[in-house]
XYZ file of C-alpha atoms in Angstrom:
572
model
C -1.247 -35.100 56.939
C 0.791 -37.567 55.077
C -0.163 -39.794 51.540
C -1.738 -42.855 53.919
C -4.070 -40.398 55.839
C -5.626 -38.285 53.218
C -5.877 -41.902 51.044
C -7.780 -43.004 53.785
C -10.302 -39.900 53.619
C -10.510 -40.285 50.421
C -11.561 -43.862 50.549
C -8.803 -46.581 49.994
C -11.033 -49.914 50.510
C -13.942 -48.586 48.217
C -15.083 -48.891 45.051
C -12.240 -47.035 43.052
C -9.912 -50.110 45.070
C -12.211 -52.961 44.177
C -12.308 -51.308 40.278
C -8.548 -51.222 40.020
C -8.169 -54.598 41.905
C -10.168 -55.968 39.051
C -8.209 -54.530 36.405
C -5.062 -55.802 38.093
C -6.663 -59.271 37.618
C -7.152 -58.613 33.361
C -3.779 -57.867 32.995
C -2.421 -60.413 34.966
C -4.800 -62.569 32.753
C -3.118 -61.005 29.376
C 0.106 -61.172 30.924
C -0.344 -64.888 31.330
C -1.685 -65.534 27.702
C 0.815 -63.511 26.265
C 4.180 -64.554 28.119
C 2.847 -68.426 27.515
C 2.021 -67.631 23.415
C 5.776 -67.971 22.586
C 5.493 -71.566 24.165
C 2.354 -72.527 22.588
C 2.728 -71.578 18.850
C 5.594 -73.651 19.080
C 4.203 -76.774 19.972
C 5.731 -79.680 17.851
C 2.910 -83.061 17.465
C 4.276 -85.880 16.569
C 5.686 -86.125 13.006
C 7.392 -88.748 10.637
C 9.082 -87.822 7.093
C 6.728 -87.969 4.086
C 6.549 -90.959 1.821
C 3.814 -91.450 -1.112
C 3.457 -94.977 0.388
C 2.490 -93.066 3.497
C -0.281 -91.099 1.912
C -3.273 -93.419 2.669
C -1.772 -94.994 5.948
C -3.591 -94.275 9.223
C -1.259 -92.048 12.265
C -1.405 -95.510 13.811
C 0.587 -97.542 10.932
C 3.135 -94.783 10.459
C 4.112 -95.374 13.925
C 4.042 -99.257 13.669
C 6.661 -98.470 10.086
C 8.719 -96.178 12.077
C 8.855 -98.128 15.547
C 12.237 -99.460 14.848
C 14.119 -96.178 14.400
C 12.770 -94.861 18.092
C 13.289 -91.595 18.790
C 14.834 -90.740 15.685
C 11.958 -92.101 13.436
C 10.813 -88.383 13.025
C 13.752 -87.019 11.314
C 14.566 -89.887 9.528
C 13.718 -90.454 5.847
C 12.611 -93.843 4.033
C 13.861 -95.110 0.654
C 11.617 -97.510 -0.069
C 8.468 -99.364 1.951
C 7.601 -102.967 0.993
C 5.367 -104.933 3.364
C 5.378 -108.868 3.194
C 3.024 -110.917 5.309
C 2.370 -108.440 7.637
C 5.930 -107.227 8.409
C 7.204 -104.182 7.443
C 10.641 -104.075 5.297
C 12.260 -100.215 4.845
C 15.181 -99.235 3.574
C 16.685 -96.306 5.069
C 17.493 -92.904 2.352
C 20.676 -91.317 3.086
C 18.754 -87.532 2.022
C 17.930 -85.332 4.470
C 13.376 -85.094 5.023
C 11.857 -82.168 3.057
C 8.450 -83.204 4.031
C 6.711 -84.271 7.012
C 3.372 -86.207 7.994
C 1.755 -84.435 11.275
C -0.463 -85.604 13.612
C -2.261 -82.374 14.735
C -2.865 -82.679 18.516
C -6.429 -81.259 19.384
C -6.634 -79.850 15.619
C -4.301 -77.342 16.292
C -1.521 -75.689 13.787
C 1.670 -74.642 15.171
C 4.202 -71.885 13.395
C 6.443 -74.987 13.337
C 4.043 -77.298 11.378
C 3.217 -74.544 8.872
C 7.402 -73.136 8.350
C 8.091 -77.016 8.510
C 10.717 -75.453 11.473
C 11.551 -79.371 12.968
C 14.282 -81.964 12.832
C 17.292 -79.453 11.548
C 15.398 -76.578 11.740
C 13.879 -76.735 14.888
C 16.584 -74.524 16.306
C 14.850 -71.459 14.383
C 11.722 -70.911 16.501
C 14.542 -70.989 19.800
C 15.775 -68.334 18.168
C 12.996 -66.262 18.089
C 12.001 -67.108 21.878
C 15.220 -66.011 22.591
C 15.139 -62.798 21.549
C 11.825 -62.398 23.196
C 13.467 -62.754 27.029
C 16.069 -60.436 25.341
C 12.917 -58.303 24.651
C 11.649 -58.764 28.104
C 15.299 -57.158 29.600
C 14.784 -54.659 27.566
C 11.648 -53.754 28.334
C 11.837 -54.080 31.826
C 14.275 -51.033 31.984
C 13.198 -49.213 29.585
C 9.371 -48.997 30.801
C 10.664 -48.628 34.556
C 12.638 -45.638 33.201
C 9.079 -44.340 31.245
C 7.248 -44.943 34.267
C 9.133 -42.774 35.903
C 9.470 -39.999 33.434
C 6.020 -39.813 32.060
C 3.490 -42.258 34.328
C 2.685 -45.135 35.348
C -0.593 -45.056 33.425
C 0.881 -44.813 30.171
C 4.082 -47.085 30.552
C 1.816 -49.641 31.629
C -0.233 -48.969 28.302
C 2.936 -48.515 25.968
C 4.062 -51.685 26.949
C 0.753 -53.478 26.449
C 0.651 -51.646 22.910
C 3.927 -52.978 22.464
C 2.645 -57.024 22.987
C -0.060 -56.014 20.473
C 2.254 -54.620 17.887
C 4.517 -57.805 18.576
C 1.833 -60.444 18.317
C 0.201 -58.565 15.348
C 3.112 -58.848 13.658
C 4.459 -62.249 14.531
C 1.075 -63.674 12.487
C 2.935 -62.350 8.980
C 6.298 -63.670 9.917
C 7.401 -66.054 7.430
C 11.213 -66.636 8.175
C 13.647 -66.532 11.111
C 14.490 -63.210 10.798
C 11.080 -61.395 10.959
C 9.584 -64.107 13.139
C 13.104 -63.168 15.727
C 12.416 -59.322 15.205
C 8.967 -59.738 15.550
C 9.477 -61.715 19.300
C 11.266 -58.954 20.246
C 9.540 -56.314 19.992
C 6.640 -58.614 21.517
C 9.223 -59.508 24.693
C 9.368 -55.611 25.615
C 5.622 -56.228 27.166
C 6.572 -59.616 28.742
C 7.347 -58.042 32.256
C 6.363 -54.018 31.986
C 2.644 -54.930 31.159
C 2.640 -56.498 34.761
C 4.703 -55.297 37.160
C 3.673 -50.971 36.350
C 0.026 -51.942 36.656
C 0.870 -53.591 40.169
C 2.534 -50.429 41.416
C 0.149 -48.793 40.852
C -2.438 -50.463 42.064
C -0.278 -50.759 45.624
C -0.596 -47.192 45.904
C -4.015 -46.831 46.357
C -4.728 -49.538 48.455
C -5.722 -49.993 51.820
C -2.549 -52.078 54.228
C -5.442 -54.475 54.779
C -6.304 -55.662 50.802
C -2.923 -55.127 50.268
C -2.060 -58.769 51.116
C -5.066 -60.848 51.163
C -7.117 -58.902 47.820
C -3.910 -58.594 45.570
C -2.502 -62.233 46.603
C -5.953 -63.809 45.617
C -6.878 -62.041 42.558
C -3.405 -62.767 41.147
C -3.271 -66.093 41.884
C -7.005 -66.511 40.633
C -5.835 -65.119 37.228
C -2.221 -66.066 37.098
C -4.190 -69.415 37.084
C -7.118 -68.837 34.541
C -4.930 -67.310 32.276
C -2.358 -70.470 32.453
C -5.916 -72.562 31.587
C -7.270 -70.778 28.906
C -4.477 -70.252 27.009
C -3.742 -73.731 25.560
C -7.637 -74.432 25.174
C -7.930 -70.721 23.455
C -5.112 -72.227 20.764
C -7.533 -74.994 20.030
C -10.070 -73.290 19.908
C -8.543 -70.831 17.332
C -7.150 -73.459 15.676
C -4.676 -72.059 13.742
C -0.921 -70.106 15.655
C -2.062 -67.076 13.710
C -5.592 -66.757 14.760
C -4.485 -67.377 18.574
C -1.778 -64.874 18.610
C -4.464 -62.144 17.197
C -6.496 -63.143 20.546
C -3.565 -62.414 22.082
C -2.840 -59.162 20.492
C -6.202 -57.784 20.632
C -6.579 -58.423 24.486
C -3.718 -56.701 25.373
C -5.161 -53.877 23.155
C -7.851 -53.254 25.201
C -5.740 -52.154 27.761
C -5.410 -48.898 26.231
C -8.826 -47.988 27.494
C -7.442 -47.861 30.786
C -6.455 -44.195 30.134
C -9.925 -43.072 30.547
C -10.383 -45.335 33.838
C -7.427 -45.359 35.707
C -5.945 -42.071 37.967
C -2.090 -41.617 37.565
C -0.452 -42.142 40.348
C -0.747 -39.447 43.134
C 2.827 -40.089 44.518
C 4.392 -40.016 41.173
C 2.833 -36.829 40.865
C 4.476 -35.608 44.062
C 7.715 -36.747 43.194
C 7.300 -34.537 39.788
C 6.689 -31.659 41.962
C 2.571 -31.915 40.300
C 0.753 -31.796 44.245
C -1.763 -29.934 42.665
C -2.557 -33.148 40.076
C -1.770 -35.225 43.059
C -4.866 -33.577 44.941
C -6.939 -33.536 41.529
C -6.712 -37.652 41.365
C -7.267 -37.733 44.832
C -10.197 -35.646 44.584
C -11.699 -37.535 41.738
C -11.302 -41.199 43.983
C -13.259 -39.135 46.819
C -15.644 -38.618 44.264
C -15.858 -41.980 42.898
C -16.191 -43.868 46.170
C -18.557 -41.504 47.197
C -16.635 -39.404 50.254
C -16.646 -35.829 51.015
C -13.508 -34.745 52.154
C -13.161 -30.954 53.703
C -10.579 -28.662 51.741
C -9.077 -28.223 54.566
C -7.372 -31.922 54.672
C -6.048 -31.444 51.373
C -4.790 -28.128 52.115
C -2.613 -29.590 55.460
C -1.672 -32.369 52.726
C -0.095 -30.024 50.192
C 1.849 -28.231 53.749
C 2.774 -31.761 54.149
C 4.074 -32.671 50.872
C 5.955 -29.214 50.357
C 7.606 -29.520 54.040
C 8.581 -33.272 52.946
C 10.590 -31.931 49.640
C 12.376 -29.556 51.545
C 13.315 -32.021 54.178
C 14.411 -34.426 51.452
C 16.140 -32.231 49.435
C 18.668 -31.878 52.498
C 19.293 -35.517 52.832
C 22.176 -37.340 50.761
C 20.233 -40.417 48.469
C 22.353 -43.702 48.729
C 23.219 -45.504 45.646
C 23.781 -48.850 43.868
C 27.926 -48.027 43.701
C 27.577 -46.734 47.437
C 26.323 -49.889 48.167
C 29.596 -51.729 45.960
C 31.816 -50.063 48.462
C 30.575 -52.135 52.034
C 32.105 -56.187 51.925
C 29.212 -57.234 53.970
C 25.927 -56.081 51.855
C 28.273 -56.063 48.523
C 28.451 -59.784 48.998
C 24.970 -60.169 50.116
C 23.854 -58.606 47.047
C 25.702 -60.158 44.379
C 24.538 -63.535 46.587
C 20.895 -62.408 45.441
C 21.142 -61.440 42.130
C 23.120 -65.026 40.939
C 20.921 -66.646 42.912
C 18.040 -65.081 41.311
C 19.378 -65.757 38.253
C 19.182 -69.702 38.660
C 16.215 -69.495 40.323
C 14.288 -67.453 37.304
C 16.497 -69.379 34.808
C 14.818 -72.891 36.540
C 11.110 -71.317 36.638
C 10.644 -70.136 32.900
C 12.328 -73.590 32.058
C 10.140 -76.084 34.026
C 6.732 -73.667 33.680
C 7.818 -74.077 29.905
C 8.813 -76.817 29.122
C 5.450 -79.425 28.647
C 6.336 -81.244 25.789
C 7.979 -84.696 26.347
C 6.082 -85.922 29.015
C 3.962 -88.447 27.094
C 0.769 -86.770 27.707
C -0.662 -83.553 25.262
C 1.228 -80.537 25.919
C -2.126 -78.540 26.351
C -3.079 -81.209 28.893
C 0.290 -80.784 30.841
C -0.200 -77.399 30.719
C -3.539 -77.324 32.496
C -2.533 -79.550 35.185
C 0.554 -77.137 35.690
C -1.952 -74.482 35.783
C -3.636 -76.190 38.856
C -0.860 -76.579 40.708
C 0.066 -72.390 41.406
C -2.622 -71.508 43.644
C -1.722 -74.215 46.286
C 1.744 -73.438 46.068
C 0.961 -70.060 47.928
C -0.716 -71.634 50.397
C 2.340 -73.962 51.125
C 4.647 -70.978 50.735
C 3.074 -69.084 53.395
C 2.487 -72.532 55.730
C 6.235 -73.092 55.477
C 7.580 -69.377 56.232
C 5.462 -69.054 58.897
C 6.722 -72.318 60.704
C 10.279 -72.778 59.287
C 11.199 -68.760 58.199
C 12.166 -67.130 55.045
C 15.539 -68.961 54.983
C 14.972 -72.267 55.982
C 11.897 -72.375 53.308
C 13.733 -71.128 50.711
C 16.640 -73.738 50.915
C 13.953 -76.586 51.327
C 12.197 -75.470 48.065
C 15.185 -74.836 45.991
C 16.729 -78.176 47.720
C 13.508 -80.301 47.169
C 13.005 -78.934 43.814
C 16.788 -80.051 42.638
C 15.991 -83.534 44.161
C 12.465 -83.735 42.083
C 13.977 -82.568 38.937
C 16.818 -85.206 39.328
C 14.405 -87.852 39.480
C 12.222 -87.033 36.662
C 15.736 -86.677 35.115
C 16.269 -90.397 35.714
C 13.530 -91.509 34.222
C 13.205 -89.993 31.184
C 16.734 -91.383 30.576
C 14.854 -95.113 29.954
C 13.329 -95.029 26.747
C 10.652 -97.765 28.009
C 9.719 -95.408 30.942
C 9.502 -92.047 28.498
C 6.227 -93.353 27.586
C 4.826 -94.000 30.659
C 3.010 -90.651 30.889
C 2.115 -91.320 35.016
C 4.949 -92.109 36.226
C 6.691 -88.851 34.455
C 3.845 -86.239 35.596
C 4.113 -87.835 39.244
C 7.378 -86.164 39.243
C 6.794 -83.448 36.908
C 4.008 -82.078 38.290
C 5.270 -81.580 42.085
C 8.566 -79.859 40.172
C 6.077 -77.715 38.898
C 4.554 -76.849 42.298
C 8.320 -76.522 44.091
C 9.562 -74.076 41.375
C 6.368 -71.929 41.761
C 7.360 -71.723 45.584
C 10.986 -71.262 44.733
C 10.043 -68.108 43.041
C 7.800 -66.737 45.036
C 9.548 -67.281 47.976
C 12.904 -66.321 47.137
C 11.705 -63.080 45.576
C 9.898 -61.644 48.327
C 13.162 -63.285 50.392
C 15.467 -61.087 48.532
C 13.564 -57.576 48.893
C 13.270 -57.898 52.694
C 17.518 -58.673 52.582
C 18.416 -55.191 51.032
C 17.852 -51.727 53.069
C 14.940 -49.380 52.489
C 17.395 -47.063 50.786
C 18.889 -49.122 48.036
C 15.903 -51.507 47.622
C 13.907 -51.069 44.545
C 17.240 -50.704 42.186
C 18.580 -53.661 43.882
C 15.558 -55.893 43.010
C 15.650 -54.395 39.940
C 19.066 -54.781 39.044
C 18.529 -58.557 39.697
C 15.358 -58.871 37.532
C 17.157 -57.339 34.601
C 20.009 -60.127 35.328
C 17.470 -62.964 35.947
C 15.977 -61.587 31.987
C 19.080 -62.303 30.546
C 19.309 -65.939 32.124
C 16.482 -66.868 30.925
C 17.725 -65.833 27.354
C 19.018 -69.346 27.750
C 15.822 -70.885 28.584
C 14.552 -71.675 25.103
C 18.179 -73.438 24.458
C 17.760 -75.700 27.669
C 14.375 -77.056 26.437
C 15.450 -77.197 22.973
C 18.181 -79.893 24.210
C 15.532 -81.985 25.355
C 15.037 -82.844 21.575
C 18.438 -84.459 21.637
C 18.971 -85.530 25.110
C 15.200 -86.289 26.721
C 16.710 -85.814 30.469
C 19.372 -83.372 29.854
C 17.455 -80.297 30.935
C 16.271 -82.333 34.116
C 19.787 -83.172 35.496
C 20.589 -79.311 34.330
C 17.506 -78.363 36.557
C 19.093 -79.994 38.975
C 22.699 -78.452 39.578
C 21.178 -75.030 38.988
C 18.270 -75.509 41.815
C 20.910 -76.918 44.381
C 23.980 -74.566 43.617
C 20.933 -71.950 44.114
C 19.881 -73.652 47.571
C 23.249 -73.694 48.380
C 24.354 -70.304 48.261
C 20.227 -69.406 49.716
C 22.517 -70.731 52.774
C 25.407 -67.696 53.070
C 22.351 -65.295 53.068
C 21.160 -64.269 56.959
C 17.248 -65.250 58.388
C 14.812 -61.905 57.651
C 11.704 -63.724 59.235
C 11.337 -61.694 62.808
C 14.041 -59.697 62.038
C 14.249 -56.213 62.380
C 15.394 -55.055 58.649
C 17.782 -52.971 57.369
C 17.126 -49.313 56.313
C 19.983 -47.804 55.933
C 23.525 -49.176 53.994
C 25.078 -48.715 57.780
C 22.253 -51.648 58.776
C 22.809 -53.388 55.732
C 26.282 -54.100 56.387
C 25.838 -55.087 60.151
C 22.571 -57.292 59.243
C 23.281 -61.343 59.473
C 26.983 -60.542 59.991
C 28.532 -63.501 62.633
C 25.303 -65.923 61.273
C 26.225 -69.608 60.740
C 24.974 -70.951 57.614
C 22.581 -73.153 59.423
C 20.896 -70.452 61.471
C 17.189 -70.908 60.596
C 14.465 -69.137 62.218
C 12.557 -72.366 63.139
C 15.976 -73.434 65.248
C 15.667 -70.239 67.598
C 14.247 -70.298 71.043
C 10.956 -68.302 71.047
C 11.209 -65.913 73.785
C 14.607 -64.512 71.957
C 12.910 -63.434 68.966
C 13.792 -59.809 67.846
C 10.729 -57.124 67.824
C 8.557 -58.074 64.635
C 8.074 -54.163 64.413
C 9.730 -52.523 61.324
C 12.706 -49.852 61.969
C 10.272 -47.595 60.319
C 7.466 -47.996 62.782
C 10.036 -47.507 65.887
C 11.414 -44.579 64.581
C 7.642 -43.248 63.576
C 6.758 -43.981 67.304
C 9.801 -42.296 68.817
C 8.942 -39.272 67.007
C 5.055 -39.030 68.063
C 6.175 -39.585 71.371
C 8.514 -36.377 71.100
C 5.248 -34.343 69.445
C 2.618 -34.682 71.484
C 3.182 -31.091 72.192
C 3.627 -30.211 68.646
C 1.718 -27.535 67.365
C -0.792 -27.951 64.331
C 1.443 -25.626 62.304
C 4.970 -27.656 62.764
C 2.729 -30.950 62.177
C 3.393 -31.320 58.423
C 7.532 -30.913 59.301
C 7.072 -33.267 61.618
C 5.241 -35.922 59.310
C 7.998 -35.332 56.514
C 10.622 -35.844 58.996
C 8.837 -39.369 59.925
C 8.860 -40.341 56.473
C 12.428 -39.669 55.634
């Protein structure tokens, strides 16, 4: 009786599943409010350099004084103000500005109003966000590598404790240097405090929530959480009080410990059945089945016949992998590629100031746009293919962010806050299925065997793209449509080489690094799934499900006692 059957006595659509499912949701919620803090306490409102003949002067006439100067009227410092019927007569100082007149969008307090971090200085708080991607590479291996030495269940809460401890501290920060270390140590959470708690939720679900259940309460909360967390800013008021929210929701995940079981196949792969069957036992409990000891006895013959088998088989590896042209070339295809493409997400999701319109606004409407974007990724895979979607996304996406490039290179049309979202906000939406799409693209193009270390080699080299991200927005400053037209040769060098990968969709897909090499080999760069005559599609079954088959077809005869070799053998 293998891990799928005895889940399934125990109960793997019941209440323990809908409890977990729910706490997936919260930290995909917290995930989202604290991976978008690093944006928000950075928001810049508009601001002019301080004058004393400014003091009493409405928002409104500042702007009217400084309208001649254009985009540089908030860096650049006045000598002298006389006004004489009506018009406006400056002379220019040649000092550097000191001080600064702001005018607080929604009420709200940035760490660059209050450290004064704009004009010369606005490069500091890049710094810091930076360091918090580099934070987020860290993190990402070193949790994986916890998570696999001491649980899922507490990695997932280290990590969260981690974003507290960052946050907490960031509030004190009063220079570059601690607000930088400070980021850091906050980044370490940015991806662990996700991606463990999905794991394990995977684990114990049922193949039929698996999809649907996980898919919809992500996207539900991926979605609040991209809401609230502008409008949670204002209502704090202050980039302090908002990143103690922060802090003190990821916090709460440490209660977790007392709710959530540790995962039962981690605990076989530590050699720990016995705790294996003690969780399992305890999610019978909770969802309310009896299961015979007899089941979990044929589970533990199972699990012990399954180590033995596996202990005979040679593991392949990431350098095993180097060593074949075919998949080598594949791979490193896959991990560039998913370096543009993360580089291109965390810039555009990001980057909402500039667009004539309040940043928390544009940041709301960018929130609306994710959920539909998973229903157009999975329209457009099922009629064009994994291939053929991806290079329309990526291609599409290049061609929006070129436009919106265009225009914000007219200083007349920079203020036209329509006509910018109208392309903005459909970059937003292609970039979300450019993601999406190419990552679950890029798992289904490696073999079983090598799979998990390949994806996440090329999320710790997508992390250290996007150590650039803050840089790329921070040009925007100078040059208003220099990240767009930098958008735009990443996202189509990216579609481009999505081109030299092979089709997946109704494909059967490599397991092995033998069927890794031989998959897509002889495939023009043009051959889309959508392009291929129906009645030759391949078997949509798995390798994994044919071999399964084969070998209950060659047991039917098997007795009870060989059963458990029989089920480890299916599973290798």
């Amino acid at each position: 009786m293998d891990f799928d059957k005895i889940l399934e006595k125990c109960g793997d659509a019941g209440r323990y599943q809908y409890l977990i499912l729910l706490l997936l949701g919260y930290i995909a919620f917290t995930s989202t409010v604290h991976y978008y803090s690093q944006n928000i306490i950075g928001f810049v409102p508009q601001h002019w350099c301080y004058h004393e003949e400014l003091e009493n002067r409405t928002h409104e006439e500042i702007a009217a004084i400084y309208a001649p100067f254009g985009s540089r009227a908030a860096c650049t410092r006045l000598d002298n103000i006389e006004v004489h019927e009506g018009v406006y007569n400056v002379t220019v100082s040649s000092q550097s500005c000191e001080r600064w007149i702001y005018k607080y969008d929604y009420g709200f307090r940035s760490m660059n109003v209050e450290l004064n971090w704009v004009c010369e200085n606005a490069y500091k708080a890049r710094i810091g966000q930076s360091l918090f991607f580099l934070g987020s590479l860290m993190g990402t291996f070193a949790f994986g590598m916890l998570g696999d030495r001491i649980g899922r269940v507490r990695a997932v809460i280290l990590a969260n404790q981690c974003g507290f401890v960052g946050d907490f501290l960031t509030t004190y920060a009063s220079n570059v240097t601690q607000f930088s270390a400070f980021r850091c140590i906050s980044g370490l959470a940015a991806t662990a405090n996700y991606y463990l708690m999905f794991i394990l939720v995977l684990e114990f679900l049922a193949p039929k929530l698996r999809n649907l259940a996980i898919s919809g309460v992500l996207g539900l909360c991926f979605c609040l959480g991209a809401l609230v967390a502008p409008w949670l800013s204002v209502l704090a008021g202050n980039w302090r009080i908002y990143l103690t929210f922060s802090a003190l929701l990821q916090l709460i995940v440490a209660l977790f410990y007392f709710v959530v079981q540790e995962s039962a196949q981690w605990l076989i792969t530590r050699n720990n059945v016995e705790g294996a069957i003690a969780r399992l036992k305890l999610i019978a409990h909770f969802n309310g089945r009896q299961v015979p000891p007899a089941d979990f006895e044929a589970f533990q013959r199972y699990c012990t016949a399954k180590r033995k088998h596996e202990s005979q088989q040679s593991k392949a590896t990431l350098f095993d992998l180097m060593r074949t042209p075919h998949l080598r070339r594949t791979a490193l295809i896959i991990i560039f590629t998913f370096m543009l493409t993360s580089l291109s997400f965390n810039t555009i999701s990001r980057n909402v100031e500039g667009l004539g319109m309040s940043p928390f606004v544009v940041f709301s409407l960018f929130a609306v746009v994710v959920p539909p974007s998973g229903f157009l990724q999975g329209l457009m895979q099922s009629r064009l293919g994994r291939k053929a979607t991806c290079f329309v996304a990526l291609a599409g996406t290049s061609l929006l962010a070129c436009a919106l490039g265009v225009c914000q290179s007219f200083e007349s049309v920079q203020l036209n806050a329509s006509l910018l979202l109208a392309f903005a906000m459909p970059t937003r939406l292609g970039i979300s299925i450019c993601y999406t799409t190419f990552s679950q693209y890029s798992s289904e193009l490696l073999p079983t065997c090598v799979r998990s270390r390949g994806i996440a080699t090329a999320h710790l080299a997508a992390a250290a793209a996007s150590v650039t991200s803050p840089y790329l927005i921070h040009l925007g400053t100078r040059w208003a449509a220099g990240p767009s037209f930098i958008l735009t040769a990443l996202l189509l060098t990216a579609a481009l080489l999505s081109l030299l990968l092979p089709e997946t969709n109704n494909r059967q897909l490599p397991i092995t690094l033998e069927d890794g090499e031989a998959f897509g080999k002889g495939e023009s760069m043009l051959s889309f799934d959508c392009w291929r005559a129906r009645d030759d599609d391949v078997l949509k079954q798995p390798a994994e499900e044919l071999k399964l088959n084969a070998l209950n077809g060659a047991r039917r005869n098997t007795s009870p006692e060989t059963e458990a070799d029989a089920d480890a053998e299916a599973e290798a």
